[in-house]
Coordinates of C-alpha atoms and ligand atoms in Angstrom, one line a residue:
X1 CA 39.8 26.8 -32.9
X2 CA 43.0 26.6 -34.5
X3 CA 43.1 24.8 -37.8
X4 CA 39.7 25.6 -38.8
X5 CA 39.7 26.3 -42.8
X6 CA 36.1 24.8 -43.7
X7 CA 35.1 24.6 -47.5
X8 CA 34.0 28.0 -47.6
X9 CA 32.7 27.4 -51.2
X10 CA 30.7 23.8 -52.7
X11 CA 31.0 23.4 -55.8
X12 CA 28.2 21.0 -57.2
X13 CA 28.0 20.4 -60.9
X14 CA 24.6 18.9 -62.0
X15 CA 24.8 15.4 -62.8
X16 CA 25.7 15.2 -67.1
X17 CA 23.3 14.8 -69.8
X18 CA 21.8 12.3 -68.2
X19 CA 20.7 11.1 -71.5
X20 CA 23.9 10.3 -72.8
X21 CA 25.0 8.9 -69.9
X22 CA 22.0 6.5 -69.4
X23 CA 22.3 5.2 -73.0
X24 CA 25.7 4.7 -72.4
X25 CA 25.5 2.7 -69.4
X26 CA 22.2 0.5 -70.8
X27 CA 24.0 -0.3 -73.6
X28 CA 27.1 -1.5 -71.0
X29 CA 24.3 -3.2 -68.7
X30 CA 22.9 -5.2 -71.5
X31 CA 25.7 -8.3 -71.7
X32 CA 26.0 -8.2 -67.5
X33 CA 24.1 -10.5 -65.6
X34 CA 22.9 -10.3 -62.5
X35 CA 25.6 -12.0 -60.1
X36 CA 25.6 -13.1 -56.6
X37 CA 28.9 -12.9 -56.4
X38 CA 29.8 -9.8 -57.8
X39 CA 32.1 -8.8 -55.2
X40 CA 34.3 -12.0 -55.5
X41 CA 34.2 -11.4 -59.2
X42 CA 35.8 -8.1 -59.0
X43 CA 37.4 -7.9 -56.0
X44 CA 40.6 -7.9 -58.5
X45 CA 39.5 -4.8 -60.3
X46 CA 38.2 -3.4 -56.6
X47 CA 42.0 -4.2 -55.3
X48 CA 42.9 -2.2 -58.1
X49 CA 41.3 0.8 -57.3
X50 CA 42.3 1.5 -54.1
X51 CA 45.8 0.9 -54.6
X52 CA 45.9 3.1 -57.3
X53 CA 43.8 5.2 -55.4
X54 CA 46.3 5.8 -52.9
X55 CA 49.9 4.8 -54.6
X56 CA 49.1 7.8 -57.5
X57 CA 52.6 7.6 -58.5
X58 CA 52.9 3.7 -58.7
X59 CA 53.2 2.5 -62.0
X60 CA 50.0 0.3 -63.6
X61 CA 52.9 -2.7 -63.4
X62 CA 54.0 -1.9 -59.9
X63 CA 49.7 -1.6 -59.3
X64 CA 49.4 -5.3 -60.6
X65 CA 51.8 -6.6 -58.5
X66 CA 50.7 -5.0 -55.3
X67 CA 47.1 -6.3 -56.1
X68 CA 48.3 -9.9 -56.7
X69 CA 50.0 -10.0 -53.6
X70 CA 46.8 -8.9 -51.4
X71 CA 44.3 -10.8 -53.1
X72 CA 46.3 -13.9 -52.5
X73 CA 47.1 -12.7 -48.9
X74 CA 43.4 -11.6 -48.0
X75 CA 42.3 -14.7 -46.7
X76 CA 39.0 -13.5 -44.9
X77 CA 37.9 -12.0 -48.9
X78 CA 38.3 -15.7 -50.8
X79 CA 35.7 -17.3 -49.1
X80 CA 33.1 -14.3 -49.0
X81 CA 29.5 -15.9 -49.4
X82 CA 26.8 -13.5 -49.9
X83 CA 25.4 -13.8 -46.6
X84 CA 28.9 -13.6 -44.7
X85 CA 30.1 -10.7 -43.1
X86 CA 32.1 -8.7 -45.7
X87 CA 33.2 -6.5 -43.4
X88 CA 36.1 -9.0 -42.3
X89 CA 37.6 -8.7 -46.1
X90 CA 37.4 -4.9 -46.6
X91 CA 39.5 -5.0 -43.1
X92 CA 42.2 -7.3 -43.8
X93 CA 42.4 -6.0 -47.4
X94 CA 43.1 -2.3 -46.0
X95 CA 45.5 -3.3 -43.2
X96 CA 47.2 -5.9 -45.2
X97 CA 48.2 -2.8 -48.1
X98 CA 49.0 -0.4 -45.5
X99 CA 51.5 -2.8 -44.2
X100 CA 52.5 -3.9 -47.6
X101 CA 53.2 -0.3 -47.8
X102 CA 55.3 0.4 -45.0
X103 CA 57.3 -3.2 -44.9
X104 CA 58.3 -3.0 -48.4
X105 CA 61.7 -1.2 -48.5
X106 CA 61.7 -0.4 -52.5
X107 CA 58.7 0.7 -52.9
X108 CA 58.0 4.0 -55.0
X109 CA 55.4 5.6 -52.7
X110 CA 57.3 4.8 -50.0
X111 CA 59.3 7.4 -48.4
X112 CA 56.3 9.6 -48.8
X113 CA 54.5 7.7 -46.6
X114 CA 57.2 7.4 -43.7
X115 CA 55.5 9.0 -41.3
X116 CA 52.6 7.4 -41.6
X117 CA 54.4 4.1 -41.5
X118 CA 55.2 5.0 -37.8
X119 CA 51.8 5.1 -36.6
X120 CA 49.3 2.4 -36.6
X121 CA 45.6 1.7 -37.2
X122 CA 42.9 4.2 -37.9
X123 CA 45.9 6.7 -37.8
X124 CA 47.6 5.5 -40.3
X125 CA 44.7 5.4 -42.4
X126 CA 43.8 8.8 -41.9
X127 CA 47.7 9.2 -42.9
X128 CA 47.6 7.7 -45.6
X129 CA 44.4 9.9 -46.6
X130 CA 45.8 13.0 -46.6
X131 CA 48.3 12.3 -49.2
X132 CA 45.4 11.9 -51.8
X133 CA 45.9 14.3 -54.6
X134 CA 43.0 15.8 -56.4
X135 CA 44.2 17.6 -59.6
X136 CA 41.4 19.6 -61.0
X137 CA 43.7 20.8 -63.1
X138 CA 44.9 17.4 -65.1
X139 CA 44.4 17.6 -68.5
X140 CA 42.4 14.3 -68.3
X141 CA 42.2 13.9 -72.3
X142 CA 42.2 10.3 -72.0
X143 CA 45.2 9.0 -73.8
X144 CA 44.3 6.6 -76.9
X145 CA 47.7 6.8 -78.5
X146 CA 46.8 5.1 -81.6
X147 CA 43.3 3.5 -82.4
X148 CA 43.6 0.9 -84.2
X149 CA 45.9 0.1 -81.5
X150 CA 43.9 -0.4 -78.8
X151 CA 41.5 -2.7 -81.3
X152 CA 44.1 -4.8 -81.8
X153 CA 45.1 -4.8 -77.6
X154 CA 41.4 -5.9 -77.1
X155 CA 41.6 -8.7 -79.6
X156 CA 44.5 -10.1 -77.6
X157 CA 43.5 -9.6 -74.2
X158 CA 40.2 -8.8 -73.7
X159 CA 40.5 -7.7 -69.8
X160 CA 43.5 -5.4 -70.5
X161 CA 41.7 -2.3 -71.9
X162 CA 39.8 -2.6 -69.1
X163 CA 42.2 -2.5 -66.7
X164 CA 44.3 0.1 -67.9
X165 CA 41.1 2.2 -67.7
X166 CA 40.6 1.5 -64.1
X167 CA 44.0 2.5 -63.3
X168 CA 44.1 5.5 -64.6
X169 CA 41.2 6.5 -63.8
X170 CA 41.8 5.8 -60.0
X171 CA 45.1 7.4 -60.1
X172 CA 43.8 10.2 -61.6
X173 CA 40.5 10.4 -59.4
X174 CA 41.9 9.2 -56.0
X175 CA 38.4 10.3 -54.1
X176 CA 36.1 9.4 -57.5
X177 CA 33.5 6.2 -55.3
X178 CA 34.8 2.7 -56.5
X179 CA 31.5 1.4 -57.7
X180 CA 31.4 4.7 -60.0
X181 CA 35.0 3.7 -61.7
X182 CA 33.4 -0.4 -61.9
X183 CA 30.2 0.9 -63.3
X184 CA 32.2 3.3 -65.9
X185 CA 34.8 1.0 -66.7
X186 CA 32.5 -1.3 -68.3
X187 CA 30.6 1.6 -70.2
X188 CA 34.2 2.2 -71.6
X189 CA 34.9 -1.2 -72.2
X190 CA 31.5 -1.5 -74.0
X191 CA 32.3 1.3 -75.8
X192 CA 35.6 0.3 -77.2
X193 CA 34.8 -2.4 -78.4
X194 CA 31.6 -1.6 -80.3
X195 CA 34.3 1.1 -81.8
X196 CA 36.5 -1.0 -83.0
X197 CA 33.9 -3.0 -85.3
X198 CA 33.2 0.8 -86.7
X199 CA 34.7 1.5 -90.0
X200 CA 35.2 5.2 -88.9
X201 CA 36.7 4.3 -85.5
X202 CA 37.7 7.9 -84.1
X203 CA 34.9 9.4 -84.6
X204 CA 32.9 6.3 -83.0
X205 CA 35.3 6.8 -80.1
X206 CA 34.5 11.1 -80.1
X207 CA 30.8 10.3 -80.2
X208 CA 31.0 7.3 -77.2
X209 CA 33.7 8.1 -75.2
X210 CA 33.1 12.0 -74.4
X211 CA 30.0 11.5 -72.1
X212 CA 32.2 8.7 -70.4
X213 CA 34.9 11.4 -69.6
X214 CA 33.0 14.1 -69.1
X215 CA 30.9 12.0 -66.5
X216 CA 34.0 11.0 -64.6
X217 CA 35.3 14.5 -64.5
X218 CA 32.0 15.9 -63.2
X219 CA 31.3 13.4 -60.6
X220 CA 34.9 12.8 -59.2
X221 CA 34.6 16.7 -57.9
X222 CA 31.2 16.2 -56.4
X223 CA 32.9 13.2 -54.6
X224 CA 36.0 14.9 -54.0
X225 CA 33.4 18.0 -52.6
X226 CA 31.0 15.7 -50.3
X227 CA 34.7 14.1 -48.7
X228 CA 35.5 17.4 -47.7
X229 CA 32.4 18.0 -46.3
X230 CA 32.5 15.0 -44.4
X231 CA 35.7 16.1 -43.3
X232 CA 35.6 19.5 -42.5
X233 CA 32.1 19.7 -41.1
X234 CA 29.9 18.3 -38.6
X235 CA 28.2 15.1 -39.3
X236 CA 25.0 17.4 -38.6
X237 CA 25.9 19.1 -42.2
X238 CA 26.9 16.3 -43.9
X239 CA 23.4 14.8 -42.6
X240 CA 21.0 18.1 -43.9
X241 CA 23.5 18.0 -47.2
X242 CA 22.2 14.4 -48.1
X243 CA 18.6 15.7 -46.9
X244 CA 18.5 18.0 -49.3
X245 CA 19.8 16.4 -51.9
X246 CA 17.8 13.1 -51.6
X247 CA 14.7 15.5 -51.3
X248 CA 14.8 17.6 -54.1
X249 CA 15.3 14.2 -56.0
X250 CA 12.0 12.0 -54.3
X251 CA 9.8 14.8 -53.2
X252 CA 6.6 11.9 -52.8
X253 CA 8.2 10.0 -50.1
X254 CA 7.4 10.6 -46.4
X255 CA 10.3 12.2 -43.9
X256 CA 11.1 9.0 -42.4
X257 CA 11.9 7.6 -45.3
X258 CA 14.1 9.9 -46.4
X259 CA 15.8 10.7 -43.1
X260 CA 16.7 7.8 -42.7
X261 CA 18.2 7.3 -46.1
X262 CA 19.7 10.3 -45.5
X263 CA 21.8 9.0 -42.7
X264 CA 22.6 5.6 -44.6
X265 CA 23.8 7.7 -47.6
X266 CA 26.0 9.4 -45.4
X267 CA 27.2 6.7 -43.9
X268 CA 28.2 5.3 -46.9
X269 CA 29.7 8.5 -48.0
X270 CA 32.2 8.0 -45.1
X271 CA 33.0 4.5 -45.8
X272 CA 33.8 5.6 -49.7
X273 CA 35.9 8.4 -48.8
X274 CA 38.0 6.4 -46.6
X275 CA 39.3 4.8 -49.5
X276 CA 37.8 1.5 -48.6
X277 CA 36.7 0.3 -51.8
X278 CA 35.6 -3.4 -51.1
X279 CA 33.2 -1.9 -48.1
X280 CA 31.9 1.2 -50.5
X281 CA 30.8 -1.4 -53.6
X282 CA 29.1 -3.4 -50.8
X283 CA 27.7 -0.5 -48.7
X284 CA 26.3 1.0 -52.2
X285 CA 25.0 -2.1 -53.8
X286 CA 22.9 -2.6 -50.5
X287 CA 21.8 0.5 -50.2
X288 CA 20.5 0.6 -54.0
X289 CA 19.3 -2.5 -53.2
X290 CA 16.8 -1.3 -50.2
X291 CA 16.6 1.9 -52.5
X292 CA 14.9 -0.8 -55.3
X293 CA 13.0 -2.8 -52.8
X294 CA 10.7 0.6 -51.0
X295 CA 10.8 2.0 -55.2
X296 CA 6.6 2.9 -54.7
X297 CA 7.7 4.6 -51.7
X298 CA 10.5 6.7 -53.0
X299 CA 10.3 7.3 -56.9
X300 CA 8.5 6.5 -59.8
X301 CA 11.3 7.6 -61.6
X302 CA 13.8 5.0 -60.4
X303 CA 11.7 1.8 -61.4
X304 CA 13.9 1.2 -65.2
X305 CA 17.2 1.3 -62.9
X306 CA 16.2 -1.5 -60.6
X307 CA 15.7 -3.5 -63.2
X308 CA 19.7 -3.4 -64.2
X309 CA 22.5 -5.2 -62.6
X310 CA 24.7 -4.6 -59.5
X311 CA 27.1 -2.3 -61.6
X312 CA 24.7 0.0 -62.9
X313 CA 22.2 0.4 -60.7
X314 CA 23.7 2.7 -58.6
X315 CA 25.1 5.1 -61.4
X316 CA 21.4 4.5 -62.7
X317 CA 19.2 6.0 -59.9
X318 CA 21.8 8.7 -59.4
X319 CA 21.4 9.8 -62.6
X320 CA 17.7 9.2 -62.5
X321 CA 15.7 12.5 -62.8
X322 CA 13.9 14.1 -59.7
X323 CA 10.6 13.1 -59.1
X324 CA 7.4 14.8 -60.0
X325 CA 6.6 17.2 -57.6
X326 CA 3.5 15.9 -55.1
X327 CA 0.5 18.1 -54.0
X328 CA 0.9 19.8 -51.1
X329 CA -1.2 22.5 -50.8
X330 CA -2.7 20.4 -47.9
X331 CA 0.3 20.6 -45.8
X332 CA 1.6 24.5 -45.4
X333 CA 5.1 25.1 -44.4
X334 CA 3.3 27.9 -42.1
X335 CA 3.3 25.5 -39.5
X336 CA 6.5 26.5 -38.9
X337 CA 6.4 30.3 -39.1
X338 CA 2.6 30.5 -37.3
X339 CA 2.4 27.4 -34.6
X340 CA 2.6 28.4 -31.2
X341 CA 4.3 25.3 -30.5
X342 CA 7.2 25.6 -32.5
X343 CA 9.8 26.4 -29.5
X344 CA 8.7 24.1 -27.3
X345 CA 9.9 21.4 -30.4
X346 CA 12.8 23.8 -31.1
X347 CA 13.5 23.4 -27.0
X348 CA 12.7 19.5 -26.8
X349 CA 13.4 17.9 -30.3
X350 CA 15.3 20.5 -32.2
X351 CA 16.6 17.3 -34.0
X352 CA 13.6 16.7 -34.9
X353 CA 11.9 20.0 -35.9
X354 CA 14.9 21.2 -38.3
X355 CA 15.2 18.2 -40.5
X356 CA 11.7 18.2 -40.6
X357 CA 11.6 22.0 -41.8
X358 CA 14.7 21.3 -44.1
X359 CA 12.8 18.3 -45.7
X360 CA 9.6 20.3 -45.9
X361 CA 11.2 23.4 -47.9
X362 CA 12.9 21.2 -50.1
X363 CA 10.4 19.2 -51.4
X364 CA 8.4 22.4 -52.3
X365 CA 11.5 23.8 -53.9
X366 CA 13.6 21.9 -56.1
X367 CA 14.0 24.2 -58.0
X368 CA 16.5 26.2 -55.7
X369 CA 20.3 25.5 -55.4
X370 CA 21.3 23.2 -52.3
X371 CA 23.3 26.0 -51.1
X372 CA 20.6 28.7 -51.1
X373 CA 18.3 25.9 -49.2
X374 CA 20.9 25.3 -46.7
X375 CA 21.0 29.3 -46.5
X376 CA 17.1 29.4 -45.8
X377 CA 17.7 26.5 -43.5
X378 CA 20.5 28.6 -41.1
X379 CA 18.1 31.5 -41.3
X380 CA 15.1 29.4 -40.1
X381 CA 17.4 28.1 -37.0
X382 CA 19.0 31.2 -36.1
X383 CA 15.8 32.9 -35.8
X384 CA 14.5 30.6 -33.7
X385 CA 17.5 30.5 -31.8
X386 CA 16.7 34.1 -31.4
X387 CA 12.7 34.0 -31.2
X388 CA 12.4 31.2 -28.5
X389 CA 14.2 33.2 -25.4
X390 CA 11.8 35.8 -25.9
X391 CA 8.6 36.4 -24.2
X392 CA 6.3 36.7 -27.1
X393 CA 8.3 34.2 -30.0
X394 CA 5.3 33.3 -31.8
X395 CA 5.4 37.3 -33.3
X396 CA 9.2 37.0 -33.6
X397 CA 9.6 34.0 -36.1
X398 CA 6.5 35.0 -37.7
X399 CA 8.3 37.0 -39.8
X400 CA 10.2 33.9 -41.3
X401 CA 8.8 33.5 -44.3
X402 CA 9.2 37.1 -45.6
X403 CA 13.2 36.3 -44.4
X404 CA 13.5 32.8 -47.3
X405 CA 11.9 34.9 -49.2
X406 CA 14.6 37.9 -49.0
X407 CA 17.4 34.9 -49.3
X408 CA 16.0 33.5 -52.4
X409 CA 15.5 37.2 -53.5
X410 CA 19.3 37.9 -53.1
X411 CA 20.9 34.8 -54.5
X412 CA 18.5 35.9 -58.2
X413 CA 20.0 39.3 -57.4
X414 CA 23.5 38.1 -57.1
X415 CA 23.3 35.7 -60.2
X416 CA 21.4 39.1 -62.5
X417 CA 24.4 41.0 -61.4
X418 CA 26.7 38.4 -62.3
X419 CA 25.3 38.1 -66.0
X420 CA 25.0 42.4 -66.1
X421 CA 28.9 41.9 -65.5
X422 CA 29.6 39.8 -67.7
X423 CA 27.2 41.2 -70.6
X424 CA 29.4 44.5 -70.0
X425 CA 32.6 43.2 -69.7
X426 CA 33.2 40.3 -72.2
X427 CA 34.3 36.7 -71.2
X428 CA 37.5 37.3 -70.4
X429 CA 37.8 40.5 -68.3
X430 CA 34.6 38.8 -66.7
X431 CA 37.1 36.1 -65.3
X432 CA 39.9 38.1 -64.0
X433 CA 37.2 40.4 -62.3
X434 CA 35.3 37.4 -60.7
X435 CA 38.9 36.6 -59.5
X436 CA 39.1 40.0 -57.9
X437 CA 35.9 40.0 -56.1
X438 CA 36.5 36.6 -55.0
X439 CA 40.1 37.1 -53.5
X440 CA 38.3 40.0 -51.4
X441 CA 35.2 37.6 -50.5
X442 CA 37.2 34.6 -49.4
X443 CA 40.3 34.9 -48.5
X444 CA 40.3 31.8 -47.5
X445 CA 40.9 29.7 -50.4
X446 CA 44.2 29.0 -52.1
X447 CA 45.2 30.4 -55.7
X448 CA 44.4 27.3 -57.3
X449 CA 41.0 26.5 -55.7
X450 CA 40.2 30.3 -56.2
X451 CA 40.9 29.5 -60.3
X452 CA 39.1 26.4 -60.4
X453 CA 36.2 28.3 -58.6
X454 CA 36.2 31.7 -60.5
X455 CA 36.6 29.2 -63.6
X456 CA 33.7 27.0 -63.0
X457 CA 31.9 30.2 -62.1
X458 CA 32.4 32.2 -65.9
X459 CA 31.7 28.7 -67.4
X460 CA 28.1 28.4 -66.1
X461 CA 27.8 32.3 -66.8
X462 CA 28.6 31.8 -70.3
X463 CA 26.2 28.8 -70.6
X464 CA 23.4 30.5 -68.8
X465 CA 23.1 34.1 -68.9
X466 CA 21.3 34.3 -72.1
X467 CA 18.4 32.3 -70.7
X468 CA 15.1 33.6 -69.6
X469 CA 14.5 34.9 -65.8
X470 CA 13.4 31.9 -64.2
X471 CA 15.8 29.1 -66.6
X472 CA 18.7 31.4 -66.0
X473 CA 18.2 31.0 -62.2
X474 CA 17.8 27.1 -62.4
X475 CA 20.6 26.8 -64.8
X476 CA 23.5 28.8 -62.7
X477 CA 22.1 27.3 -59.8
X478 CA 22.5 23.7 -61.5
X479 CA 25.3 23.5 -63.6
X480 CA 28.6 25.5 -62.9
X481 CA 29.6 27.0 -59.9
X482 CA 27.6 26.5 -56.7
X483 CA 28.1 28.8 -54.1
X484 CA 29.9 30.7 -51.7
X485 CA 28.8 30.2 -48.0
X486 CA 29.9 32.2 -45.3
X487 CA 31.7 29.5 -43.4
X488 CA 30.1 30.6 -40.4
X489 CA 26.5 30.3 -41.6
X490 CA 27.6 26.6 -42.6
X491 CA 29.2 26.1 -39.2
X492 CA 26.0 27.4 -37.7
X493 CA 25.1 23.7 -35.9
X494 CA 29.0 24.6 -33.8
Ligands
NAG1 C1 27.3 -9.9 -75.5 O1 27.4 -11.2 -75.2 C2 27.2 -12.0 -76.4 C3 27.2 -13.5 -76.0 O2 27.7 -13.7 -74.8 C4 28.4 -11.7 -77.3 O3 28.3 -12.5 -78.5 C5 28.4 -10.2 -77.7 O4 29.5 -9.9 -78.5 C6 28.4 -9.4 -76.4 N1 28.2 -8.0 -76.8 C7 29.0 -7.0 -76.3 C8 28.7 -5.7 -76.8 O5 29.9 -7.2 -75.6
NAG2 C1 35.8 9.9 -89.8 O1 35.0 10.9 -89.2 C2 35.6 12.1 -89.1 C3 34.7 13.0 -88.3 O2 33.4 13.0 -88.8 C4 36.0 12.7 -90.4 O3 36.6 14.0 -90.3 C5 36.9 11.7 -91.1 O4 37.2 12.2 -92.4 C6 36.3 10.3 -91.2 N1 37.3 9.4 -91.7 C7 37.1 8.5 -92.6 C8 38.2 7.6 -93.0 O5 36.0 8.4 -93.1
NAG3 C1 18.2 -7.4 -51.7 O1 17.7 -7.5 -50.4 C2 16.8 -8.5 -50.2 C3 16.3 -8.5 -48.8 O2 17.2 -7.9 -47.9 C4 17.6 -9.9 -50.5 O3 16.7 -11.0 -50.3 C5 18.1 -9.9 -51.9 O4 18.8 -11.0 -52.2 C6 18.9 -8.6 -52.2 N1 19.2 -8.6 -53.6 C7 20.5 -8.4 -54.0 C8 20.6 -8.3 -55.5 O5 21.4 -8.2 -53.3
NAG4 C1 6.4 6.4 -44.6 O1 6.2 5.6 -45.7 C2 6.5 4.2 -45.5 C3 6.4 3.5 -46.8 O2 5.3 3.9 -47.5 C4 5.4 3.7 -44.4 O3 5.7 2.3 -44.2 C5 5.5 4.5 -43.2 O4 4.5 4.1 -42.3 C6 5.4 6.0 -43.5 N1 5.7 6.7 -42.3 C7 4.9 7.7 -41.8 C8 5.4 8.4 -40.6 O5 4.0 8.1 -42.5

């Protein structure tokens, strides 16, 4: 397969202090009401985002006037009712820019976009898609020339701060989820202007604004990280990514449940990283909504979220903490190592059977790093790939247990080696060595990704090598650098 260069590494940062964040975001949530028409109300601000989105270079003037023009021209968005079919407005809004685009002989973005301009539909799209830039390294010190200034801007015009926020944050963050950039907007907005009745305003600004940025930064790689799977692998992966994820956080509710949310969430993950804003606000505020409506069947963690508004709902159960872990001492994951039936479901309903395994080991340990479930979740198919053409399986994947053991054995081993190295070597030299080993390991990624990696890497090192044994494990499995998979072992569904 020619053009095959997968995400060999995932990078997932934990989601911030959610502390912070959630005070941040109630404090935002408190003047919002709860409206019907929420898309209508912002489809301005949702406009705004994917233009910016996509025209990175485009100033916020030239942004403006590009939005002006397609909310007057989307027709099928001015009459949106709640119970209408939205669908109709994301559509004309997307076509109508992307012709805007191409049609329009002085515009900035536009020679870069030629080619694209020469295909049509879902083509063009995709086109248009590829010219996103992601720049983990922008210094995105958010720029508050001067203070008082921006108190004074806010007297004025209210909206403005806003706005300017959402622009640059989209430019900036061209795969970051639109209802993420709504929902923080207003946090910043909120923000600013309980600053700027502060007699001490910078420091008001430090203390409020920092989670905000440091928030966006986080979460616009996940995004940028979960496109890429989307992209790069099969929809089978992006599926058991969302599993796991959606697991570890709701541990009480049944498999149905959660495979099906799983596949919803993905959904929607497809639909946001197309750059379809208008369809991503709507496809996340319904899916928070069903999220809110099955609450005793999902969380109790979730219940103080659905009690916000549209906005911050979404950000709110993100952020929401994983749920206690249920008693399942009843229900032994040996039925999968020590039933003699297990190839015949491998052979009839293997799409059955391996979500059902990856669901099962994941609620019993969330404690372990996506990657080193996935990991445990290739070595469980594989074997039975191997066991279940031979005459006597049942002794062959009998030894599956000891095997997740051995993979959760080696990824403590890798991470005590990691903080041995670094104990011996100081910070710096710890850097350039993980640089070294990881040139060797994956050649595959470029310089840059390979700095941001090794980077990322030497930061959670630093914040969790001194912890005990078991914290140490959560922490570098939770907050800095994920992992490195062998591509193949990702590929492993073909
Ligand atoms: C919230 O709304 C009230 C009345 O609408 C207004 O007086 C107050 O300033 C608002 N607070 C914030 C933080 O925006
Ligand atoms: C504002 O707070 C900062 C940080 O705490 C401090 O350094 C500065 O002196 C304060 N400024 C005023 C005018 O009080
Ligand atoms: C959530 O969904 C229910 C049932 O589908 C619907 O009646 C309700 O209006 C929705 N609420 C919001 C806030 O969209
Ligand atoms: C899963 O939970 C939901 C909600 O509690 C319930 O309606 C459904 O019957 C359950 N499914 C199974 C297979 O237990």
């Amino acid at each position: 397969m020619k053009n095959l260069r997968p995400i060999c590494f995932l990078v997932f940062f934990s989601y911030v202090q959610c502390q912070t964040l959630q005070r941040s975001l109630l404090a935002a949530a408190w003047n919002h009401t709860n409206s019907q028409n929420y898309l209508q109300e912002n489809l301005r601000d949702i406009t705004s985002i994917m233009v910016a989105q996509f025209l990175q270079k485009s100033t916020y003037q030239e942004v403006q006037t590009i939005v002006e023009e397609l909310v007057h021209r989307a027709e099928k968005c001015k009459v949106l009712k709640p119970q209408e079919s939205p669908s109709e407005c994301s559509h004309q809004l997307m076509t109508t820019f992307l012709e805007h685009v191409c049609n329009n002989q002085g515009m900035a973005d536009k020679q870069e976009f030629s080619d694209c301009c020469n295909i049509n539909n879902k083509a063009r799209l995709k086109c248009f898609l590829l010219y996103k830039k992601d720049d983990t390294e922008y210094s995105d010190v958010f720029q508050i020339p001067n203070l008082e200034q921006i108190c004074d801007v806010d007297k004025e015009n209210q909206a403005s701060v806003k706005e300017r926020y959402i622009y640059e944050t989209s430019r900036k963050h061209p795969f970051l989820y639109g209802p993420t950039i709504l929902t923080m907007s207003a946090c910043y907005e909120t923000a600013i202007r309980s600053c700027c009745q502060e007699e001490n305003k910078t420091e008001c600004f430090q203390i409020k604004l920092e989670p905000i940025r440091k928030y966006v930064r986080e979460i616009s790689l996940r995004h940028h990280h979960l496109c890429e799977i989307g992209i790069k692998f099969n929809h089978k992966v992006s599926k058991a990514v969302e599993l796991v994820l959606l697991t570890k956080k709701q541990p009480k509710a049944n498999f149905s449940e959660i495979a099906k949310l799983a596949g919803d969430v993905k959904n929607l993950h497809q639909t946001c990283c197309e750059g379809d804003v208008v369809a991503c606000v709507l496809g996340r505020s319904q899916l928070m909504n069903d999220t809110c409506s099955k609450q005793s069947a999902l969380s109790s963690k979730i219940t103080p979220c659905c009690a916000l508004s549209v906005p911050f709902r979404g950000e709110c159960i993100i952020n929401s903490e994983n749920d206690d872990k249920p008693d399942l001492s009843s229900l032994p994951l040996s039925r999968f190592t020590e039933d003699r039936f297990v190839c015949k479901q491998f052979i009839d309903k293997q799409d059955d059977l391996l979500p059902e395994f990856l669901y099962e080991y994941s609620r019993r340990h969330s404690e372990l790093a996506l990657s080193v479930i996935l990991r445990v979740y290739t070595v469980y198919q594989n074997l039975l790939g191997k066991c279940c053409k031979l005459e006597n399986p049942l002794e062959c994947y009998s030894h599956g247990k000891e095997m997740f053991q051995r993979v959760v054995g080696e990824s403590h081993e890798r991470i005590k080696n990691h903080c041995d190295l670094r104990e011996k070597l100081g910070d710096a030299n710890f850097h350039d060595r993980l640089i070294i080993l990881y040139t060797k390991k994956v050649p595959q990624l470029s310089a840059q990704e390979l700095v941001t990696f090794t980077k990322n890497m030497a930061a959670a090192a630093t914040k969790c090598c001194p912890l005990r044994d078991e914290q140490r494990f959560v922490c570098m499995e939770d907050s800095g650098s994920k992992l490195i998979e062998k591509c193949q072992s990702l590929l492993g569904h073909k």
